CSV table of C-alpha atoms in Angstrom, one decimal:
chain,number,residue,atom,x,y,z
A,1,MET,CA,0.1,0.0,-0.1
A,2,SER,CA,1.8,3.5,-1.3
A,3,ARG,CA,1.4,6.1,2.0
A,4,LYS,CA,1.8,9.7,0.1
A,5,LYS,CA,5.3,11.3,2.0
A,6,THR,CA,4.5,15.0,4.1
A,7,GLU,CA,5.4,17.5,6.6
A,8,ILE,CA,7.8,15.1,8.0
A,9,ASP,CA,8.3,12.3,6.5
A,10,SER,CA,13.1,11.8,5.2
A,11,GLU,CA,13.6,9.0,3.2
A,12,SER,CA,14.0,5.9,4.8
A,13,GLY,CA,14.2,1.6,4.5
A,14,PRO,CA,11.6,-1.1,5.3
A,15,VAL,CA,11.0,-2.7,8.3
A,16,THR,CA,12.5,-5.7,8.4
A,17,PRO,CA,11.1,-7.4,11.4
A,18,ARG,CA,13.7,-9.5,13.4
A,19,VAL,CA,11.4,-11.8,14.6
A,20,PRO,CA,8.8,-13.2,12.3
A,21,VAL,CA,5.0,-12.1,12.6
A,22,ASP,CA,1.8,-13.2,11.7
A,23,ARG,CA,0.2,-12.8,8.2
A,24,PHE,CA,-1.6,-9.0,10.0
A,25,GLY,CA,2.2,-7.7,11.3
A,26,PHE,CA,2.4,-8.3,15.1
A,27,LEU,CA,4.8,-10.1,16.2
A,28,LYS,CA,4.1,-13.3,16.8
A,29,GLN,CA,5.3,-13.1,20.8
A,30,GLU,CA,2.8,-10.6,21.6
A,31,HIS,CA,-0.4,-11.9,22.2
A,32,GLY,CA,-2.1,-8.9,23.1
A,33,ASN,CA,-3.9,-7.9,19.2
A,34,SER,CA,-2.1,-10.7,18.0
A,35,PRO,CA,-4.1,-13.3,16.2
A,36,GLU,CA,-2.3,-16.6,16.9
A,37,ARG,CA,-4.6,-17.6,19.6
A,38,PHE,CA,-6.7,-18.4,16.6
A,39,SER,CA,-4.6,-20.2,14.6
A,40,LYS,CA,-5.9,-23.4,15.2
A,41,ALA,CA,-8.5,-22.8,14.2
A,42,ARG,CA,-7.7,-21.2,10.3
A,43,SER,CA,-7.2,-24.1,8.0
A,44,THR,CA,-4.8,-24.1,4.8
A,45,SER,CA,-6.6,-26.6,2.9
A,46,SER,CA,-7.5,-26.2,-0.4
A,47,THR,CA,-10.6,-26.2,-0.2
A,48,ASP,CA,-10.5,-23.3,2.4
A,49,HIS,CA,-8.7,-21.2,-0.4
A,50,ASP,CA,-10.9,-21.9,-2.7
A,51,ARG,CA,-13.6,-20.8,-0.7
A,52,GLU,CA,-11.8,-17.5,0.3
A,53,GLU,CA,-11.5,-16.7,-3.4
A,54,ARG,CA,-14.8,-17.2,-4.4
A,55,LYS,CA,-15.2,-15.3,-2.0
A,56,VAL,CA,-13.1,-12.0,-3.2
A,57,ARG,CA,-14.4,-12.6,-6.3
A,58,LYS,CA,-18.3,-11.8,-5.6
A,59,TRP,CA,-17.1,-8.8,-3.7
A,60,ARG,CA,-15.2,-7.6,-6.3
A,61,LYS,CA,-17.8,-7.4,-8.4
A,62,MET,CA,-20.6,-6.1,-5.9
A,63,ILE,CA,-17.4,-3.3,-5.5
A,64,GLY,CA,-17.2,-2.9,-9.3
A,65,ILE,CA,-13.7,-0.8,-10.4
A,66,GLY,CA,-12.6,1.3,-7.8
A,67,GLY,CA,-16.4,1.0,-5.7
A,68,SER,CA,-17.7,2.4,-9.4
A,69,ASP,CA,-20.4,-0.3,-8.7
A,70,TRP,CA,-21.0,0.1,-4.8
A,71,LYS,CA,-24.3,2.3,-4.5
A,72,HIS,CA,-26.2,1.0,-7.3
A,73,TYR,CA,-25.3,-2.5,-5.4
A,74,VAL,CA,-26.1,-1.6,-1.9
A,75,ARG,CA,-29.4,0.0,-3.1
A,76,ARG,CA,-30.4,-3.1,-5.1
A,77,LYS,CA,-29.6,-5.7,-2.5
A,78,PRO,CA,-29.1,-4.0,0.8
A,79,ASN,CA,-29.7,-7.1,2.5
A,80,VAL,CA,-27.1,-9.3,0.9
A,81,VAL,CA,-24.6,-6.4,1.2
A,82,LYS,CA,-25.6,-6.7,4.9
A,83,ARG,CA,-25.4,-10.1,5.2
A,84,ARG,CA,-21.8,-10.5,3.2
A,85,ILE,CA,-20.2,-7.8,5.8
A,86,ARG,CA,-21.2,-9.3,8.8
A,87,LYS,CA,-19.6,-12.6,7.8
A,88,GLY,CA,-16.1,-11.0,7.2
A,89,ILE,CA,-14.8,-8.2,4.5
A,90,PRO,CA,-12.2,-10.1,2.3
A,91,ASP,CA,-8.9,-8.8,4.1
A,92,CYS,CA,-7.7,-7.8,0.6
A,93,LEU,CA,-11.1,-5.6,-0.1
A,94,ARG,CA,-10.8,-4.3,3.5
A,95,GLY,CA,-9.6,-0.9,2.7
A,96,LEU,CA,-11.4,0.2,0.0
A,97,VAL,CA,-15.1,-1.4,1.4
A,98,TRP,CA,-14.7,0.3,5.0
A,99,GLN,CA,-13.8,4.0,2.9
A,100,LEU,CA,-17.0,3.3,0.2
A,101,ILE,CA,-19.1,1.8,3.7
A,102,SER,CA,-17.6,4.9,5.5
A,103,GLY,CA,-18.7,8.1,3.1
A,104,SER,CA,-14.6,8.9,2.9
A,105,ARG,CA,-14.3,8.6,-0.4
A,106,ASP,CA,-16.4,10.9,-0.7
A,107,LEU,CA,-15.5,13.2,1.2
A,108,LEU,CA,-12.3,12.6,-0.2
A,109,LEU,CA,-13.0,13.6,-3.8
A,110,MET,CA,-14.8,16.4,-2.4
A,111,ASN,CA,-12.1,18.1,-0.7
A,112,PRO,CA,-9.0,17.9,-2.9
A,113,GLY,CA,-5.7,19.2,-1.5
A,114,VAL,CA,-7.2,19.8,2.5
A,115,TYR,CA,-4.7,16.9,3.6
A,116,GLU,CA,-2.1,18.1,2.9
A,117,GLN,CA,-2.7,22.2,3.1
A,118,LEU,CA,-3.3,20.4,7.2
A,119,VAL,CA,0.1,18.4,7.3
A,120,ILE,CA,2.1,20.9,5.6
A,121,TYR,CA,1.3,24.7,6.2
A,122,GLU,CA,-0.9,24.4,9.8
A,123,THR,CA,0.5,23.9,13.4
A,124,SER,CA,-1.2,22.6,16.0
A,125,ALA,CA,-1.5,22.8,20.0
A,126,SER,CA,-1.0,19.2,20.5
A,127,GLU,CA,1.9,18.4,18.6
A,128,LEU,CA,4.0,17.4,21.5
A,129,ASP,CA,1.1,15.4,23.0
A,130,ILE,CA,0.5,13.6,19.9
A,131,ILE,CA,4.3,12.8,19.5
A,132,ARG,CA,4.6,11.4,23.5
A,133,ASP,CA,1.5,9.3,22.4
A,134,ILE,CA,3.0,7.6,19.0
A,135,SER,CA,4.8,5.0,20.5
A,136,ARG,CA,1.9,3.8,22.8
A,137,THR,CA,-0.1,2.9,19.6
A,138,PHE,CA,0.3,-0.8,18.4
A,139,PRO,CA,3.7,-1.8,19.6
A,140,SER,CA,4.0,-4.7,18.8
A,141,HIS,CA,3.1,-4.2,14.8
A,142,VAL,CA,6.2,-3.5,12.8
A,143,PHE,CA,4.6,-0.7,11.0
A,144,PHE,CA,4.6,1.5,14.1
A,145,GLN,CA,7.3,-0.1,15.8
A,146,LYS,CA,10.2,2.4,14.4
A,147,ARG,CA,11.1,5.1,16.3
A,148,HIS,CA,10.2,7.9,13.2
A,149,GLY,CA,10.0,5.1,10.6
A,150,PRO,CA,6.6,5.2,8.1
A,151,GLY,CA,4.1,3.8,10.7
A,152,GLN,CA,4.6,7.0,13.1
A,153,ARG,CA,5.4,9.5,10.5
A,154,SER,CA,1.9,8.8,8.8
A,155,LEU,CA,-0.1,8.2,12.5
A,156,TYR,CA,1.4,12.2,14.1
A,157,ASN,CA,0.6,13.6,10.4
A,158,VAL,CA,-3.4,12.3,10.1
A,159,LEU,CA,-3.7,13.1,13.7
A,160,LYS,CA,-2.1,16.3,13.7
A,161,ALA,CA,-3.8,16.8,10.6
A,162,TYR,CA,-7.6,16.2,12.7
A,163,SER,CA,-6.4,18.2,14.9
A,164,VAL,CA,-5.9,21.4,13.2
A,165,TYR,CA,-9.1,19.7,11.0
A,166,ASP,CA,-11.8,19.6,14.1
A,167,ARG,CA,-9.2,21.9,16.9
A,168,ASP,CA,-12.8,22.1,19.3
A,169,VAL,CA,-11.8,18.1,19.4
A,170,GLY,CA,-8.1,18.6,19.1
A,171,TYR,CA,-5.7,15.3,19.8
A,172,VAL,CA,-7.3,12.9,22.5
A,173,GLN,CA,-5.5,10.2,23.6
A,174,GLY,CA,-7.6,6.9,21.8
A,175,MET,CA,-8.2,8.6,18.6
A,176,GLY,CA,-4.6,7.4,18.3
A,177,PHE,CA,-5.7,3.4,18.4
A,178,ILE,CA,-9.0,4.0,15.7
A,179,ALA,CA,-6.2,6.6,13.3
A,180,GLY,CA,-3.5,3.5,14.3
A,181,LEU,CA,-5.8,0.6,12.4
A,182,LEU,CA,-7.2,2.7,9.4
A,183,LEU,CA,-3.3,2.7,8.7
A,184,LEU,CA,-3.4,-0.5,8.3
A,185,TYR,CA,-5.5,-0.5,5.8
A,186,MET,CA,-5.0,2.4,3.7
A,187,SER,CA,-2.9,5.8,2.6
A,188,GLU,CA,-2.8,8.7,5.0
A,189,GLU,CA,-5.3,10.7,3.2
A,190,ASP,CA,-7.7,8.4,3.3
A,191,ALA,CA,-7.7,7.9,7.0
A,192,PHE,CA,-7.9,11.2,7.4
A,193,TRP,CA,-10.8,11.7,5.8
A,194,LEU,CA,-12.3,8.5,7.1
A,195,LEU,CA,-11.2,9.7,10.6
A,196,VAL,CA,-13.3,13.2,9.7
A,197,ALA,CA,-16.2,10.7,8.7
A,198,LEU,CA,-16.9,9.1,11.7
A,199,LEU,CA,-16.2,11.9,13.7
A,200,LYS,CA,-18.0,14.1,12.0
A,201,GLY,CA,-20.9,12.1,11.2
A,202,ALA,CA,-21.3,11.2,7.7
A,203,VAL,CA,-23.4,7.6,7.4
A,204,HIS,CA,-24.2,6.9,11.1
A,205,ALA,CA,-24.4,9.7,14.4
A,206,PRO,CA,-21.3,11.3,14.9
A,207,MET,CA,-18.2,10.2,16.8
A,208,GLU,CA,-16.6,13.7,18.0
A,209,GLY,CA,-18.6,13.6,21.4
A,210,LEU,CA,-16.4,10.6,22.6
A,211,TYR,CA,-13.7,13.2,22.8
A,212,HIS,CA,-15.1,16.0,23.7
A,213,ALA,CA,-14.0,17.6,27.6
A,214,GLY,CA,-15.8,15.2,29.5
A,215,LEU,CA,-16.9,12.9,27.1
A,216,PRO,CA,-19.7,13.8,26.7
A,217,LEU,CA,-21.2,10.7,24.8
A,218,VAL,CA,-19.4,8.6,26.5
A,219,GLN,CA,-20.9,8.7,29.5
A,220,GLN,CA,-24.2,8.2,27.8
A,221,TYR,CA,-23.1,5.2,26.2
A,222,LEU,CA,-21.8,3.8,29.7
A,223,PHE,CA,-25.5,4.7,31.2
A,224,GLN,CA,-27.9,2.5,28.6
A,225,LEU,CA,-24.8,-0.1,28.4
A,226,GLU,CA,-25.3,-0.1,33.0
A,227,SER,CA,-29.0,0.1,31.8
A,228,LEU,CA,-29.0,-3.3,29.1
A,229,VAL,CA,-26.8,-4.7,31.6
A,230,ARG,CA,-29.6,-4.8,33.8
A,231,GLU,CA,-31.9,-6.1,31.6
A,232,LEU,CA,-30.7,-8.4,29.6
A,233,ILE,CA,-28.4,-10.3,31.7
A,234,PRO,CA,-30.3,-9.9,34.9
A,235,LYS,CA,-27.9,-11.9,37.6
A,236,LEU,CA,-24.8,-10.6,36.3
A,237,GLY,CA,-26.1,-7.1,36.8
A,238,GLU,CA,-27.3,-7.7,40.1
A,239,HIS,CA,-23.7,-9.1,41.4
A,240,PHE,CA,-22.1,-5.8,39.3
A,241,THR,CA,-24.4,-4.1,42.3
A,242,GLU,CA,-23.1,-6.0,44.9
A,243,GLU,CA,-19.9,-5.6,44.1
A,244,MET,CA,-19.9,-1.5,42.8
A,245,ILE,CA,-18.5,-2.7,39.5
A,246,ASN,CA,-20.0,0.0,37.2
A,247,PRO,CA,-19.5,-0.1,33.2
A,248,SER,CA,-15.9,3.3,33.6
A,249,MET,CA,-14.2,0.5,34.7
A,250,TYR,CA,-14.2,-2.2,32.2
A,251,ALA,CA,-16.0,-0.2,29.1
A,252,SER,CA,-14.7,2.9,28.4
A,253,GLN,CA,-12.1,1.8,25.9
A,254,TRP,CA,-15.0,-0.9,24.1
A,255,PHE,CA,-16.2,2.5,23.2
A,256,ILE,CA,-13.3,5.1,22.8
A,257,THR,CA,-11.1,3.4,20.9
A,258,VAL,CA,-13.9,0.6,18.7
A,259,PHE,CA,-12.4,-2.7,20.5
A,260,SER,CA,-9.2,-1.3,18.5
A,261,TYR,CA,-7.2,-1.0,21.6
A,262,SER,CA,-6.4,-4.9,23.3
A,263,PHE,CA,-8.9,-6.7,21.7
A,264,PRO,CA,-7.1,-9.8,19.7
A,265,PHE,CA,-6.9,-8.2,16.3
A,266,PRO,CA,-8.9,-10.8,13.5
A,267,LEU,CA,-12.4,-10.0,16.1
A,268,ALA,CA,-11.6,-6.1,15.9
A,269,LEU,CA,-10.8,-6.4,12.4
A,270,ARG,CA,-14.4,-7.8,11.8
A,271,ILE,CA,-16.7,-6.1,14.8
A,272,TRP,CA,-14.6,-2.7,12.6
A,273,ASP,CA,-16.4,-3.9,9.4
A,274,VAL,CA,-20.0,-4.3,10.8
A,275,PHE,CA,-19.0,-0.9,12.8
A,276,LEU,CA,-18.7,1.0,10.0
A,277,SER,CA,-22.2,-0.4,8.5
A,278,GLU,CA,-24.6,-0.5,10.7
A,279,GLY,CA,-23.3,2.0,13.5
A,280,VAL,CA,-22.3,2.1,17.6
A,281,LYS,CA,-24.8,-0.7,17.9
A,282,ILE,CA,-22.8,-3.0,17.6
A,283,VAL,CA,-20.3,-2.1,20.3
A,284,PHE,CA,-23.5,-2.9,22.7
A,285,LYS,CA,-24.9,-6.2,21.1
A,286,VAL,CA,-20.4,-7.4,21.3
A,287,GLY,CA,-19.7,-6.1,25.1
A,288,LEU,CA,-23.4,-7.9,26.2
A,289,ALA,CA,-22.6,-10.5,24.1
A,290,LEU,CA,-19.2,-10.9,26.1
A,291,LEU,CA,-20.9,-10.5,29.3
A,292,LYS,CA,-23.3,-12.9,28.8
A,293,TYR,CA,-20.4,-16.0,27.7
A,294,CYS,CA,-18.9,-15.5,30.2
A,295,GLN,CA,-21.2,-14.5,33.4
A,296,ASP,CA,-21.1,-18.3,34.0
A,297,GLU,CA,-17.7,-17.5,35.5
A,298,LEU,CA,-18.3,-13.3,36.6
A,299,VAL,CA,-20.6,-13.9,39.0
A,300,LYS,CA,-18.5,-15.8,41.3
A,301,LEU,CA,-15.8,-13.5,41.3
A,302,PRO,CA,-15.4,-11.0,44.2
A,303,PHE,CA,-14.0,-7.2,43.3
A,304,GLU,CA,-10.8,-7.2,42.5
A,305,LYS,CA,-11.4,-10.7,40.4
A,306,LEU,CA,-13.9,-9.4,38.2
A,307,ILE,CA,-12.1,-6.0,37.6
A,308,HIS,CA,-8.9,-8.7,36.0
A,309,ALA,CA,-11.5,-10.6,34.5
A,310,LEU,CA,-13.3,-8.3,32.8
A,311,LYS,CA,-10.3,-6.8,31.0
A,312,ASN,CA,-9.2,-10.2,30.3
A,313,PHE,CA,-11.5,-12.4,28.4
A,314,PRO,CA,-11.0,-16.0,27.6
A,315,GLU,CA,-9.5,-16.7,24.5
A,316,ASP,CA,-13.0,-18.6,23.4
A,317,ALA,CA,-14.8,-15.8,24.0
A,318,MET,CA,-13.1,-13.6,21.9
A,319,ASN,CA,-13.6,-15.8,19.2
A,320,PRO,CA,-15.3,-14.3,15.8
A,321,ASP,CA,-17.1,-17.4,15.2
A,322,THR,CA,-18.3,-17.5,18.7
A,323,LEU,CA,-18.3,-14.5,19.7
A,324,LEU,CA,-20.5,-12.4,16.4
A,325,PRO,CA,-23.3,-14.7,15.9
A,326,LEU,CA,-23.8,-14.1,20.0
A,327,ALA,CA,-23.7,-10.8,19.2
A,328,TYR,CA,-25.9,-10.3,16.1
A,329,SER,CA,-28.4,-12.5,18.0
A,330,ILE,CA,-29.3,-9.1,20.4
A,331,LYS,CA,-31.2,-6.9,19.4
A,332,VAL,CA,-30.5,-3.3,21.2
A,333,SER,CA,-31.8,-0.4,18.7
A,334,LYS,CA,-35.0,0.5,20.5
A,335,ARG,CA,-33.9,0.0,23.7
A,336,LEU,CA,-30.9,2.2,22.7
A,337,GLU,CA,-33.0,5.3,21.7
A,338,GLU,CA,-35.3,5.2,25.0
A,339,LEU,CA,-32.3,4.9,27.5
A,340,LYS,CA,-30.5,7.7,25.4
A,341,LYS,CA,-34.0,10.0,26.3
A,342,ASP,CA,-34.0,8.6,30.0
A,343,TYR,CA,-30.4,9.9,30.3
A,344,GLU,CA,-31.0,13.2,28.6
A,345,LYS,CA,-33.9,13.2,31.0
A,346,THR,CA,-31.4,12.5,34.2
A,347,ILE,CA,-28.7,15.2,33.0
A,348,GLY,CA,-31.6,17.9,32.1
A,349,LYS,CA,-30.4,18.5,28.6
A,350,PRO,CA,-29.6,16.4,25.3
A,351,VAL,CA,-26.1,14.9,25.1
A,352,GLN,CA,-23.8,16.9,22.1
A,353,PRO,CA,-22.7,14.9,19.7
């Protein structure tokens, strides 16, 4: 994937890993975001290879050259598109499809030269904060490991550009993981406009409230999640109340980074496929599915062990093929709207996106 050279780019050779990496580029001895824990479940048989090839051909036909057929196909067969996205977008097409379903491709085409202007000619009050946090973003991925290497430079450029583009939001630490994830699948400029599409709400509700002072949208989401846990998993909800556990202790990062921080990478990608297509409700569904899947163990744990367990879910619970079907079966859309109104009543004003 080509990445445009911008302000702080300089000549640099490719990153040559000294240790083995998995198929996504994560160091194999690292487990936080590495998919190696699921390698046994992945077959490399010719049957699986043929199936994947057929899947890619279907997607290429659906997309058209450079995305030319996408909107027409979505209008004609929205249910087919939804089903295929939920099954997982082929990795080789993921970057393009993410841009198409998020609305970011349209933003890019409507704003030629804007990204370059923001990176090269503007200054940001957040530059030092961004530089400080760069090395903390996907530290086990070869693209971001090298100090001042191509990955860190690209990440700096995207975050700096956004902090200038939207000075009300500026830069908040969790944004680095979202920008970093996008950069693994697209160029700097494409990643920037997808970030804009998400925070400004090109297709779904704006995300910028996740990063405003006081994190107002995070507070709303945590209120909604706590209510849903009590309603849909009452035994666990009661145990949380007894142990004085609230969602801010374990779920804030779920929303701020959309599971891109600390979750196994294959699971994060599958969630992002659906998140970009269907919106934030998938974050609630996945969170509730995790809690539901693990509730028999969680209800036995006292406070300290409970906090640890809620940040370290077992491997079987984090398998996309196990977790996502359970998540899809949980219906939350209508209740989320009702709970949003309840939350706004409790704080006495509408939540600003």
